Amino acid sequence: MEKRSIYSGVQSCYALAEGVYVEGGRMDLAKAAAHLYLHMRDLERGYTYDHECKRIKMTPELFEARSKFLVKLCREQGGSDCDEIERLVDYVLKRFELPQWALELANKKIVKISRLF
């Protein structure tokens, strides 16, 4: 199977398995908040997906690695709010919650797939 994005875009593992995904494009603060929201959801329920869309255990170590990767991705993409993303990631790693303002941003970037039957 091809390697897919786990959380971003309509072809991501999350879109296929969960019916929701993070809007694609460059990493910004709102998208980082959306990713963090889904990371926390995965940690709470105990599983996530790998790049082949196979279900794997979501450990605290994987949660931390995926969260910190958002900052790296922002910097690689030349984002302008990478320092803010880093502060948000640090906040989430310490408190395991999103501040209300970040939750509001996240909700704007999480897309729900509607299925018509």
PDB file of N, CA and C in Angstrom, residues 88 91-92 97-104:
ATOM      1  N   LEU A  88       2.348  26.336  21.479  1.00  0.00           N
ATOM      2  CA  LEU A  88       1.120  25.556  21.636  1.00  0.00           C
ATOM      3  C   LEU A  88       1.450  24.082  21.886  1.00  0.00           C
ATOM      4  N   TYR A  91       2.585  23.666  25.406  1.00  0.00           N
ATOM      5  CA  TYR A  91       1.420  23.773  26.294  1.00  0.00           C
ATOM      6  C   TYR A  91       0.664  22.443  26.344  1.00  0.00           C
ATOM      7  N   VAL A  92       0.400  21.879  25.165  1.00  0.00           N
ATOM      8  CA  VAL A  92      -0.357  20.626  25.085  1.00  0.00           C
ATOM      9  C   VAL A  92       0.424  19.475  25.713  1.00  0.00           C
ATOM     10  N   GLU A  97      -4.209  19.237  27.027  1.00  0.00           N
ATOM     11  CA  GLU A  97      -5.454  19.885  26.619  1.00  0.00           C
ATOM     12  C   GLU A  97      -5.118  21.067  25.732  1.00  0.00           C
ATOM     13  N   LEU A  98      -6.065  21.428  24.901  1.00  0.00           N
ATOM     14  CA  LEU A  98      -5.921  22.629  24.073  1.00  0.00           C
ATOM     15  C   LEU A  98      -6.553  23.797  24.803  1.00  0.00           C
ATOM     16  N   PRO A  99      -5.924  24.971  24.759  1.00  0.00           N
ATOM     17  CA  PRO A  99      -6.617  26.152  25.289  1.00  0.00           C
ATOM     18  C   PRO A  99      -7.858  26.423  24.426  1.00  0.00           C
ATOM     19  N   GLN A 100      -8.828  27.099  24.982  1.00  0.00           N
ATOM     20  CA  GLN A 100     -10.098  27.332  24.278  1.00  0.00           C
ATOM     21  C   GLN A 100      -9.896  27.997  22.921  1.00  0.00           C
ATOM     22  N   TRP A 101      -9.013  28.991  22.842  1.00  0.00           N
ATOM     23  CA  TRP A 101      -8.793  29.681  21.575  1.00  0.00           C
ATOM     24  C   TRP A 101      -8.250  28.709  20.510  1.00  0.00           C
ATOM     25  N   ALA A 102      -7.406  27.759  20.922  1.00  0.00           N
ATOM     26  CA  ALA A 102      -6.843  26.790  19.975  1.00  0.00           C
ATOM     27  C   ALA A 102      -7.900  25.772  19.554  1.00  0.00           C
ATOM     28  N   LEU A 103      -8.774  25.415  20.467  1.00  0.00           N
ATOM     29  CA  LEU A 103      -9.865  24.498  20.134  1.00  0.00           C
ATOM     30  C   LEU A 103     -10.784  25.117  19.084  1.00  0.00           C
ATOM     31  N   GLU A 104     -11.038  26.409  19.218  1.00  0.00           N
ATOM     32  CA  GLU A 104     -11.864  27.110  18.232  1.00  0.00           C
ATOM     33  C   GLU A 104     -11.188  27.125  16.861  1.00  0.00           C
TER      34      GLU A 104
END
